[in-house]
Amino acid sequence: MKLRFACLAMLALSASMVSAEEKIEIGVPYATSGEEQKVYHNPVINHSAPDPTCIRVSDGTYYLYGTEDTRNMPIYKSDNLVDWIFVGTAFTDATRPAFPPEVTDKPASLWAPEIRYVKGKYVLFYSLARWGEEWLSTVGYAIADKPEGPFIPKGHVFTSHEVNVQNSIDQFFWEEDGKYYMLWGSFSGLYIIELNVADDLTITPKLETKQKVAGNAYEGVNLWKHDGYYYMFASRGTCCEGYRSTYTTVVGRSKNLFGPYVNKAGQSMLDNADELLLRGTEDNTFRGTGHNSILQEDDAHQTWMLYHAYFKPRVDGDEGRSVSLDRVDWVDGWPVMKNATPSTTAEVPVINGK
């Protein structure tokens, strides 16, 4: 996900509002004392945590990570996808990853995390980037024994030059049938490549497998498989211009992981054709809706999308991109969201024992 200079300037402010040492409750309880919670309100994280990525671990807890509007990448956890607690950052200033020395010695920003559990470790992928210097873009990764870290940088998967793709950010990791893949890209085409993942979690690309899967209108790619189709979600428009942002979330589908991904009319995402899934509200309460996490299932097998958006009014006065949650339904083989806009109030997910 690209960040505007204004977003980068907010890092110190955001970090001062939420320090890594604090454990603060982000979600708001909407049920009265002794009453079962039936509904929630968006945003579910009312602090800036753009480009969310989420994982549910073996004990049922959800963990969410975001681009570093809180320096060193914020981590939140939740029992129910609604009430989130800030638990720290993925890195410290001492462990903070940097560009590979062969790329540059300039300091890097940490964007667009992607969390997975791979070969017994929590693997956090991230984009190392600098605004406006798109050929420096690098996909790095770090590993940890626990979802709260500490995460130790392992190295990089590839640089823009190594894969010959400008602005190689917004990576998405996919595992299927014992094979590993990465999708990535930002307004220079979306690509997929197969990965070598060794037992020691050394990760390298199989360069001969690189293939373009979508045109230059997109970033923030991620996948979901449903009823035999691969659904490719992406964001198009401007992400980071406050309430002027035009970000929308769109989708195409394919029977094959490597595409072609098409819309309902059979037009290809390689030609920037897609189906609209989510947009901002007409009253500007939510704007810039996009860069969603991989979908999450609740215990009733309903699918849910966590995504970022500018929200007005913000209770903390921050102009950053908060995190909202909405259910994704499946109608005639396509994902749909109610009114194709963020909900202000909705029924809570079904979480057993919560």
mmCIF file of C-alpha atoms in Angstrom:
data_model
loop_
_atom_site.group_PDB
_atom_site.id
_atom_site.type_symbol
_atom_site.label_atom_id
_atom_site.label_comp_id
_atom_site.label_asym_id
_atom_site.label_seq_id
_atom_site.Cartn_x
_atom_site.Cartn_y
_atom_site.Cartn_z
ATOM 1 C CA MET A 1 0.000 0.000 0.000
ATOM 2 C CA LYS A 2 1.347 3.367 -0.924
ATOM 3 C CA LEU A 3 1.576 6.015 1.770
ATOM 4 C CA ARG A 4 1.370 9.724 1.146
ATOM 5 C CA PHE A 5 3.854 12.053 2.828
ATOM 6 C CA ALA A 6 1.091 13.190 5.110
ATOM 7 C CA CYS A 7 0.629 9.632 6.338
ATOM 8 C CA LEU A 8 4.341 9.291 7.012
ATOM 9 C CA ALA A 9 4.337 12.539 8.936
ATOM 10 C CA MET A 10 1.722 11.063 11.237
ATOM 11 C CA LEU A 11 3.977 8.269 12.483
ATOM 12 C CA ALA A 12 5.295 10.136 15.468
ATOM 13 C CA LEU A 13 1.830 11.398 16.381
ATOM 14 C CA SER A 14 0.308 7.927 16.145
ATOM 15 C CA ALA A 15 3.110 6.372 18.126
ATOM 16 C CA SER A 16 2.661 8.960 20.848
ATOM 17 C CA MET A 17 -1.045 8.178 21.035
ATOM 18 C CA VAL A 18 -0.462 4.416 21.315
ATOM 19 C CA SER A 19 2.871 3.333 22.746
ATOM 20 C CA ALA A 20 4.167 -0.187 22.386
ATOM 21 C CA GLU A 21 4.333 -0.627 26.139
ATOM 22 C CA GLU A 22 0.658 0.137 26.684
ATOM 23 C CA LYS A 23 -2.097 -2.421 26.421
ATOM 24 C CA ILE A 24 -5.186 -0.433 25.572
ATOM 25 C CA GLU A 25 -8.635 -1.557 24.574
ATOM 26 C CA ILE A 26 -9.506 -0.408 21.063
ATOM 27 C CA GLY A 27 -12.942 -1.937 20.553
ATOM 28 C CA VAL A 28 -16.009 -0.425 22.210
ATOM 29 C CA PRO A 29 -18.398 -2.687 24.136
ATOM 30 C CA TYR A 30 -21.857 -2.164 22.677
ATOM 31 C CA ALA A 31 -23.838 -4.401 25.009
ATOM 32 C CA THR A 32 -24.850 -3.256 28.460
ATOM 33 C CA SER A 33 -23.640 -5.068 31.563
ATOM 34 C CA GLY A 34 -24.968 -8.635 31.699
ATOM 35 C CA GLU A 35 -26.439 -8.410 28.215
ATOM 36 C CA GLU A 36 -25.181 -10.570 25.387
ATOM 37 C CA GLN A 37 -23.539 -8.501 22.682
ATOM 38 C CA LYS A 38 -25.623 -8.734 19.513
ATOM 39 C CA VAL A 39 -24.262 -5.924 17.346
ATOM 40 C CA TYR A 40 -21.056 -4.015 16.807
ATOM 41 C CA HIS A 41 -20.197 -0.642 15.314
ATOM 42 C CA ASN A 42 -17.541 0.256 12.770
ATOM 43 C CA PRO A 43 -14.711 1.011 12.921
ATOM 44 C CA VAL A 44 -13.665 -1.886 15.143
ATOM 45 C CA ILE A 45 -10.157 -0.423 15.567
ATOM 46 C CA ASN A 46 -10.464 3.315 15.895
ATOM 47 C CA HIS A 47 -6.771 4.042 15.428
ATOM 48 C CA SER A 48 -4.810 4.218 12.210
ATOM 49 C CA ALA A 49 -3.734 0.681 11.246
ATOM 50 C CA PRO A 50 -3.764 0.626 7.433
ATOM 51 C CA ASP A 51 -3.498 -2.453 5.236
ATOM 52 C CA PRO A 52 -4.635 -4.911 7.908
ATOM 53 C CA THR A 53 -3.667 -8.568 7.840
ATOM 54 C CA CYS A 54 -5.234 -11.086 10.206
ATOM 55 C CA ILE A 55 -4.698 -14.633 11.386
ATOM 56 C CA ARG A 56 -6.638 -16.901 13.752
ATOM 57 C CA VAL A 57 -4.335 -19.014 15.904
ATOM 58 C CA SER A 58 -4.936 -22.435 17.433
ATOM 59 C CA ASP A 59 -6.598 -21.150 20.619
ATOM 60 C CA GLY A 60 -9.161 -19.204 18.578
ATOM 61 C CA THR A 61 -7.627 -15.769 19.102
ATOM 62 C CA TYR A 62 -7.382 -13.402 16.146
ATOM 63 C CA TYR A 63 -4.271 -11.285 15.617
ATOM 64 C CA LEU A 64 -4.136 -8.272 13.321
ATOM 65 C CA TYR A 65 -1.117 -6.340 12.030
ATOM 66 C CA GLY A 66 -1.002 -3.052 10.125
ATOM 67 C CA THR A 67 1.225 -0.657 8.211
ATOM 68 C CA GLU A 68 3.346 1.332 10.613
ATOM 69 C CA ASP A 69 1.291 4.420 11.338
ATOM 70 C CA THR A 70 2.284 3.180 14.786
ATOM 71 C CA ARG A 71 6.046 2.878 14.338
ATOM 72 C CA ASN A 72 7.455 -0.649 13.965
ATOM 73 C CA MET A 73 4.078 -2.137 12.969
ATOM 74 C CA PRO A 74 1.183 -2.429 15.422
ATOM 75 C CA ILE A 75 -0.244 -5.743 16.631
ATOM 76 C CA TYR A 76 -3.801 -6.141 17.959
ATOM 77 C CA LYS A 77 -5.636 -9.195 19.238
ATOM 78 C CA SER A 78 -9.292 -10.127 19.630
ATOM 79 C CA ASP A 79 -11.459 -13.037 20.752
ATOM 80 C CA ASN A 80 -14.359 -12.092 18.507
ATOM 81 C CA LEU A 81 -13.171 -9.963 15.536
ATOM 82 C CA VAL A 82 -14.891 -6.964 17.102
ATOM 83 C CA ASP A 83 -13.161 -5.990 20.370
ATOM 84 C CA TRP A 84 -9.457 -5.434 19.734
ATOM 85 C CA ILE A 85 -6.623 -4.849 22.201
ATOM 86 C CA PHE A 86 -3.291 -3.300 21.218
ATOM 87 C CA VAL A 87 -0.520 -5.601 22.427
ATOM 88 C CA GLY A 88 2.637 -4.003 21.041
ATOM 89 C CA THR A 89 4.616 -3.779 17.831
ATOM 90 C CA ALA A 90 6.179 -6.411 15.627
ATOM 91 C CA PHE A 91 9.603 -4.778 15.895
ATOM 92 C CA THR A 92 11.580 -2.439 18.097
ATOM 93 C CA ASP A 93 14.018 0.186 16.875
ATOM 94 C CA ALA A 94 16.753 -2.380 17.560
ATOM 95 C CA THR A 95 15.123 -5.177 15.543
ATOM 96 C CA ARG A 96 13.560 -3.001 12.852
ATOM 97 C CA PRO A 97 14.303 -4.445 9.380
ATOM 98 C CA ALA A 98 16.071 -2.471 6.680
ATOM 99 C CA PHE A 99 16.627 -2.630 2.957
ATOM 100 C CA PRO A 100 19.152 -5.262 1.882
ATOM 101 C CA PRO A 101 22.533 -3.493 1.690
ATOM 102 C CA GLU A 102 22.805 -4.248 -2.022
ATOM 103 C CA VAL A 103 19.603 -2.230 -2.567
ATOM 104 C CA THR A 104 20.359 0.909 -0.572
ATOM 105 C CA ASP A 105 21.481 2.198 2.791
ATOM 106 C CA LYS A 106 18.509 4.565 2.993
ATOM 107 C CA PRO A 107 16.026 3.986 5.832
ATOM 108 C CA ALA A 108 12.902 2.080 4.837
ATOM 109 C CA SER A 109 9.254 2.408 5.799
ATOM 110 C CA LEU A 110 7.341 -0.756 6.738
ATOM 111 C CA TRP A 111 4.115 -1.186 4.795
ATOM 112 C CA ALA A 112 1.425 -3.769 4.130
ATOM 113 C CA PRO A 113 2.213 -6.671 6.497
ATOM 114 C CA GLU A 114 1.061 -10.195 5.682
ATOM 115 C CA ILE A 115 0.938 -12.803 8.474
ATOM 116 C CA ARG A 116 0.991 -16.590 8.013
ATOM 117 C CA TYR A 117 1.813 -19.712 10.004
ATOM 118 C CA VAL A 118 4.383 -21.664 7.984
ATOM 119 C CA LYS A 119 6.371 -24.725 9.020
ATOM 120 C CA GLY A 120 5.714 -24.175 12.723
ATOM 121 C CA LYS A 121 6.574 -20.457 12.782
ATOM 122 C CA TYR A 122 4.674 -17.196 12.453
ATOM 123 C CA VAL A 123 5.989 -15.523 9.327
ATOM 124 C CA LEU A 124 5.384 -11.796 8.876
ATOM 125 C CA PHE A 125 5.948 -10.513 5.344
ATOM 126 C CA TYR A 126 6.210 -6.761 4.802
ATOM 127 C CA SER A 127 7.048 -4.204 2.156
ATOM 128 C CA LEU A 128 10.236 -2.206 2.616
ATOM 129 C CA ALA A 129 9.617 0.981 0.688
ATOM 130 C CA ARG A 130 10.151 4.690 0.246
ATOM 131 C CA TRP A 131 7.543 6.963 -1.264
ATOM 132 C CA GLY A 132 8.396 7.860 -4.845
ATOM 133 C CA GLU A 133 11.392 5.498 -5.117
ATOM 134 C CA GLU A 134 9.572 2.521 -6.544
ATOM 135 C CA TRP A 135 12.578 0.540 -7.792
ATOM 136 C CA LEU A 136 13.848 0.321 -4.200
ATOM 137 C CA SER A 137 10.747 -1.632 -3.218
ATOM 138 C CA THR A 138 11.556 -4.907 -1.471
ATOM 139 C CA VAL A 139 9.514 -7.717 0.086
ATOM 140 C CA GLY A 140 11.039 -8.792 3.395
ATOM 141 C CA TYR A 141 9.982 -11.236 6.083
ATOM 142 C CA ALA A 142 10.522 -12.007 9.762
ATOM 143 C CA ILE A 143 9.747 -15.032 11.914
ATOM 144 C CA ALA A 144 8.519 -15.586 15.469
ATOM 145 C CA ASP A 145 7.452 -18.429 17.728
ATOM 146 C CA LYS A 146 4.383 -16.517 18.930
ATOM 147 C CA PRO A 147 1.944 -14.229 17.124
ATOM 148 C CA GLU A 148 2.866 -11.358 19.459
ATOM 149 C CA GLY A 149 6.544 -11.791 18.592
ATOM 150 C CA PRO A 150 9.290 -10.957 19.006
ATOM 151 C CA PHE A 151 9.710 -11.055 15.231
ATOM 152 C CA ILE A 152 13.243 -11.460 13.972
ATOM 153 C CA PRO A 153 14.006 -10.340 10.404
ATOM 154 C CA LYS A 154 15.003 -13.300 8.266
ATOM 155 C CA GLY A 155 15.870 -11.547 5.028
ATOM 156 C CA HIS A 156 14.061 -10.620 1.838
ATOM 157 C CA VAL A 157 12.024 -12.624 -0.641
ATOM 158 C CA PHE A 158 12.824 -10.402 -3.615
ATOM 159 C CA THR A 159 13.475 -6.837 -4.683
ATOM 160 C CA SER A 160 11.849 -4.932 -7.525
ATOM 161 C CA HIS A 161 14.978 -5.392 -9.634
ATOM 162 C CA GLU A 162 15.202 -9.133 -8.969
ATOM 163 C CA VAL A 163 11.692 -9.740 -10.310
ATOM 164 C CA ASN A 164 11.749 -6.782 -12.738
ATOM 165 C CA VAL A 165 8.498 -5.350 -11.400
ATOM 166 C CA GLN A 166 8.355 -1.688 -10.461
ATOM 167 C CA ASN A 167 6.807 -0.953 -7.065
ATOM 168 C CA SER A 168 7.012 -4.525 -5.764
ATOM 169 C CA ILE A 169 4.937 -4.050 -2.626
ATOM 170 C CA ASP A 170 1.626 -5.261 -1.165
ATOM 171 C CA GLN A 171 2.677 -8.905 -1.099
ATOM 172 C CA PHE A 172 0.203 -11.722 -0.416
ATOM 173 C CA PHE A 173 1.238 -15.260 0.546
ATOM 174 C CA TRP A 174 -0.751 -18.291 -0.617
ATOM 175 C CA GLU A 175 -0.206 -21.949 0.304
ATOM 176 C CA GLU A 176 -1.930 -24.827 -1.445
ATOM 177 C CA ASP A 177 -1.199 -28.538 -1.937
ATOM 178 C CA GLY A 178 2.243 -28.240 -0.404
ATOM 179 C CA LYS A 179 3.269 -25.386 -2.696
ATOM 180 C CA TYR A 180 3.794 -21.722 -1.887
ATOM 181 C CA TYR A 181 3.062 -18.625 -3.930
ATOM 182 C CA MET A 182 3.256 -14.866 -3.660
ATOM 183 C CA LEU A 183 1.071 -12.274 -5.348
ATOM 184 C CA TRP A 184 2.097 -8.636 -5.296
ATOM 185 C CA GLY A 185 2.181 -5.298 -7.126
ATOM 186 C CA SER A 186 1.009 -1.716 -7.025
ATOM 187 C CA PHE A 187 -0.247 0.101 -10.127
ATOM 188 C CA SER A 188 2.392 -1.529 -12.327
ATOM 189 C CA GLY A 189 0.469 -4.762 -12.734
ATOM 190 C CA LEU A 190 -0.322 -7.566 -10.302
ATOM 191 C CA TYR A 191 1.864 -10.660 -10.467
ATOM 192 C CA ILE A 192 2.076 -14.173 -9.075
ATOM 193 C CA ILE A 193 5.185 -16.294 -8.552
ATOM 194 C CA GLU A 194 5.878 -19.674 -6.989
ATOM 195 C CA LEU A 195 8.216 -19.718 -3.991
ATOM 196 C CA ASN A 196 10.822 -22.103 -2.637
ATOM 197 C CA VAL A 197 10.295 -22.401 1.138
ATOM 198 C CA ALA A 198 13.019 -24.402 2.872
ATOM 199 C CA ASP A 199 12.599 -26.080 6.249
ATOM 200 C CA ASP A 200 14.699 -23.309 7.831
ATOM 201 C CA LEU A 201 12.268 -20.798 6.247
ATOM 202 C CA THR A 202 14.695 -19.490 3.698
ATOM 203 C CA ILE A 203 12.281 -18.177 1.052
ATOM 204 C CA THR A 204 13.269 -17.499 -2.552
ATOM 205 C CA PRO A 205 11.267 -16.967 -5.746
ATOM 206 C CA LYS A 206 11.128 -19.346 -8.681
ATOM 207 C CA LEU A 207 11.694 -16.592 -11.226
ATOM 208 C CA GLU A 208 10.676 -18.726 -14.208
ATOM 209 C CA THR A 209 7.118 -19.008 -12.802
ATOM 210 C CA LYS A 210 6.388 -15.258 -12.663
ATOM 211 C CA GLN A 211 3.163 -14.342 -14.407
ATOM 212 C CA LYS A 212 1.074 -11.195 -14.679
ATOM 213 C CA VAL A 213 -2.509 -11.671 -13.471
ATOM 214 C CA ALA A 214 -4.023 -8.151 -13.495
ATOM 215 C CA GLY A 215 -3.497 -4.766 -15.079
ATOM 216 C CA ASN A 216 -2.136 -1.496 -13.751
ATOM 217 C CA ALA A 217 -5.298 -0.323 -11.961
ATOM 218 C CA TYR A 218 -4.700 -2.361 -8.809
ATOM 219 C CA GLU A 219 -2.805 -2.897 -5.581
ATOM 220 C CA GLY A 220 -3.526 -4.604 -2.237
ATOM 221 C CA VAL A 221 -4.101 -8.025 -3.835
ATOM 222 C CA ASN A 222 -5.335 -11.055 -1.906
ATOM 223 C CA LEU A 223 -7.101 -14.340 -2.626
ATOM 224 C CA TRP A 224 -9.894 -16.529 -1.330
ATOM 225 C CA LYS A 225 -11.001 -19.907 -2.647
ATOM 226 C CA HIS A 226 -14.717 -20.714 -2.665
ATOM 227 C CA ASP A 227 -16.654 -23.490 -4.427
ATOM 228 C CA GLY A 228 -13.862 -24.254 -6.880
ATOM 229 C CA TYR A 229 -13.057 -20.665 -7.836
ATOM 230 C CA TYR A 230 -10.162 -18.444 -6.852
ATOM 231 C CA TYR A 231 -11.377 -14.951 -6.045
ATOM 232 C CA MET A 232 -8.827 -12.182 -6.430
ATOM 233 C CA PHE A 233 -9.590 -9.105 -4.368
ATOM 234 C CA ALA A 234 -7.753 -5.856 -5.038
ATOM 235 C CA SER A 235 -7.982 -2.129 -4.425
ATOM 236 C CA ARG A 236 -8.141 0.570 -7.060
ATOM 237 C CA GLY A 237 -8.152 4.365 -6.819
ATOM 238 C CA THR A 238 -6.302 6.580 -4.339
ATOM 239 C CA CYS A 239 -5.611 5.174 -0.901
ATOM 240 C CA CYS A 240 -4.178 7.931 1.192
ATOM 241 C CA GLU A 241 -5.729 11.347 0.551
ATOM 242 C CA GLY A 242 -8.013 11.509 3.563
ATOM 243 C CA TYR A 243 -11.635 12.117 2.702
ATOM 244 C CA ARG A 244 -10.647 12.770 -0.924
ATOM 245 C CA SER A 245 -9.533 9.140 -1.257
ATOM 246 C CA THR A 246 -11.259 7.168 -4.004
ATOM 247 C CA TYR A 247 -10.175 3.673 -2.973
ATOM 248 C CA THR A 248 -12.641 0.896 -3.748
ATOM 249 C CA THR A 249 -12.379 -2.870 -3.288
ATOM 250 C CA VAL A 250 -13.006 -4.986 -6.373
ATOM 251 C CA VAL A 251 -12.911 -8.675 -7.283
ATOM 252 C CA GLY A 252 -12.541 -11.088 -10.176
ATOM 253 C CA ARG A 253 -12.495 -14.875 -10.251
ATOM 254 C CA SER A 254 -10.781 -17.778 -11.998
ATOM 255 C CA LYS A 255 -10.835 -21.569 -12.020
ATOM 256 C CA ASN A 256 -7.026 -21.464 -12.143
ATOM 257 C CA LEU A 257 -4.690 -19.932 -9.566
ATOM 258 C CA PHE A 258 -2.654 -18.298 -12.321
ATOM 259 C CA GLY A 259 -5.768 -16.893 -14.030
ATOM 260 C CA PRO A 260 -7.282 -15.542 -16.117
ATOM 261 C CA TYR A 261 -9.327 -13.603 -13.533
ATOM 262 C CA VAL A 262 -12.508 -12.168 -15.001
ATOM 263 C CA ASN A 263 -15.618 -10.223 -14.053
ATOM 264 C CA LYS A 264 -19.201 -11.422 -14.483
ATOM 265 C CA ALA A 265 -19.131 -10.495 -18.169
ATOM 266 C CA GLY A 266 -15.987 -12.548 -18.742
ATOM 267 C CA GLN A 267 -13.747 -9.495 -19.154
ATOM 268 C CA SER A 268 -10.224 -9.879 -17.838
ATOM 269 C CA MET A 269 -8.614 -8.132 -14.894
ATOM 270 C CA LEU A 270 -5.550 -7.956 -17.156
ATOM 271 C CA ASP A 271 -7.615 -5.319 -18.966
ATOM 272 C CA ASN A 272 -8.620 -3.703 -15.647
ATOM 273 C CA ALA A 273 -12.127 -5.198 -15.704
ATOM 274 C CA ASP A 274 -13.604 -6.286 -12.352
ATOM 275 C CA GLU A 275 -16.656 -6.312 -10.093
ATOM 276 C CA LEU A 276 -17.173 -3.665 -7.406
ATOM 277 C CA LEU A 277 -17.367 -5.080 -3.890
ATOM 278 C CA LEU A 278 -16.940 -2.138 -1.502
ATOM 279 C CA ARG A 279 -16.878 1.645 -1.813
ATOM 280 C CA GLY A 280 -17.089 4.643 0.501
ATOM 281 C CA THR A 281 -20.416 5.980 1.748
ATOM 282 C CA GLU A 282 -22.146 8.862 -0.013
ATOM 283 C CA ASP A 283 -22.184 10.926 3.166
ATOM 284 C CA ASN A 284 -18.383 10.544 3.474
ATOM 285 C CA THR A 285 -18.623 8.809 6.852
ATOM 286 C CA PHE A 286 -16.309 6.179 5.356
ATOM 287 C CA ARG A 287 -13.910 6.946 2.535
ATOM 288 C CA GLY A 288 -11.005 5.106 0.938
ATOM 289 C CA THR A 289 -12.284 1.590 1.663
ATOM 290 C CA GLY A 290 -9.708 -0.976 0.712
ATOM 291 C CA HIS A 291 -6.604 -3.108 1.183
ATOM 292 C CA ASN A 292 -8.494 -5.828 2.981
ATOM 293 C CA SER A 293 -7.010 -8.727 4.895
ATOM 294 C CA ILE A 294 -7.480 -12.276 3.714
ATOM 295 C CA LEU A 295 -11.071 -13.205 4.581
ATOM 296 C CA GLN A 296 -11.731 -14.655 8.035
ATOM 297 C CA GLU A 297 -14.245 -17.383 8.880
ATOM 298 C CA ASP A 298 -16.284 -17.361 12.063
ATOM 299 C CA ASP A 299 -17.527 -20.521 13.752
ATOM 300 C CA ALA A 300 -20.695 -20.519 11.632
ATOM 301 C CA HIS A 301 -18.479 -20.543 8.491
ATOM 302 C CA GLN A 302 -19.512 -17.017 7.604
ATOM 303 C CA THR A 303 -16.802 -15.011 5.857
ATOM 304 C CA TRP A 304 -15.720 -11.589 7.106
ATOM 305 C CA MET A 305 -13.584 -8.846 5.674
ATOM 306 C CA LEU A 306 -11.318 -6.541 7.673
ATOM 307 C CA TYR A 307 -10.294 -3.459 5.708
ATOM 308 C CA HIS A 308 -9.160 0.086 6.286
ATOM 309 C CA ALA A 309 -11.034 3.329 5.681
ATOM 310 C CA TYR A 310 -11.013 6.952 6.705
ATOM 311 C CA PHE A 311 -13.809 7.403 9.234
ATOM 312 C CA LYS A 312 -15.538 10.643 10.198
ATOM 313 C CA PRO A 313 -15.845 11.556 12.956
ATOM 314 C CA ARG A 314 -12.840 9.939 14.635
ATOM 315 C CA VAL A 315 -13.052 9.921 18.414
ATOM 316 C CA ASP A 316 -9.295 10.446 18.797
ATOM 317 C CA GLY A 317 -9.036 13.178 16.172
ATOM 318 C CA ASP A 318 -6.567 11.139 14.107
ATOM 319 C CA GLU A 319 -6.937 11.459 10.347
ATOM 320 C CA GLY A 320 -5.510 8.016 9.644
ATOM 321 C CA ARG A 321 -7.094 4.874 8.269
ATOM 322 C CA SER A 322 -9.008 2.926 10.904
ATOM 323 C CA VAL A 323 -10.063 -0.718 10.563
ATOM 324 C CA SER A 324 -13.630 -1.836 9.871
ATOM 325 C CA LEU A 325 -15.284 -5.234 9.620
ATOM 326 C CA ASP A 326 -18.120 -6.462 7.422
ATOM 327 C CA ARG A 327 -19.582 -9.798 6.424
ATOM 328 C CA VAL A 328 -19.042 -11.121 2.909
ATOM 329 C CA ASP A 329 -21.976 -13.137 1.550
ATOM 330 C CA TRP A 330 -21.906 -15.367 -1.520
ATOM 331 C CA VAL A 331 -24.646 -14.887 -4.126
ATOM 332 C CA ASP A 332 -24.705 -16.709 -7.458
ATOM 333 C CA GLY A 333 -21.039 -17.550 -7.132
ATOM 334 C CA TRP A 334 -19.846 -14.029 -6.301
ATOM 335 C CA PRO A 335 -18.919 -12.256 -3.056
ATOM 336 C CA VAL A 336 -21.222 -9.386 -2.086
ATOM 337 C CA MET A 337 -21.327 -6.926 0.794
ATOM 338 C CA LYS A 338 -24.519 -5.249 1.950
ATOM 339 C CA ASN A 339 -25.092 -2.051 -0.040
ATOM 340 C CA ALA A 340 -21.451 -2.336 -1.172
ATOM 341 C CA THR A 341 -20.583 0.141 1.592
ATOM 342 C CA PRO A 342 -19.298 -0.114 5.176
ATOM 343 C CA SER A 343 -21.937 -0.764 7.798
ATOM 344 C CA THR A 344 -22.223 1.491 10.796
ATOM 345 C CA THR A 345 -23.894 -1.252 12.856
ATOM 346 C CA ALA A 346 -24.135 -4.976 12.124
ATOM 347 C CA GLU A 347 -24.677 -8.335 13.811
ATOM 348 C CA VAL A 348 -21.583 -9.735 15.470
ATOM 349 C CA PRO A 349 -19.729 -12.745 14.069
ATOM 350 C CA VAL A 350 -20.550 -16.164 15.500
ATOM 351 C CA ILE A 351 -17.677 -17.137 17.789
ATOM 352 C CA ASN A 352 -18.276 -20.233 19.888
ATOM 353 C CA GLY A 353 -17.897 -19.595 23.584
ATOM 354 C CA LYS A 354 -17.507 -15.824 23.088
#
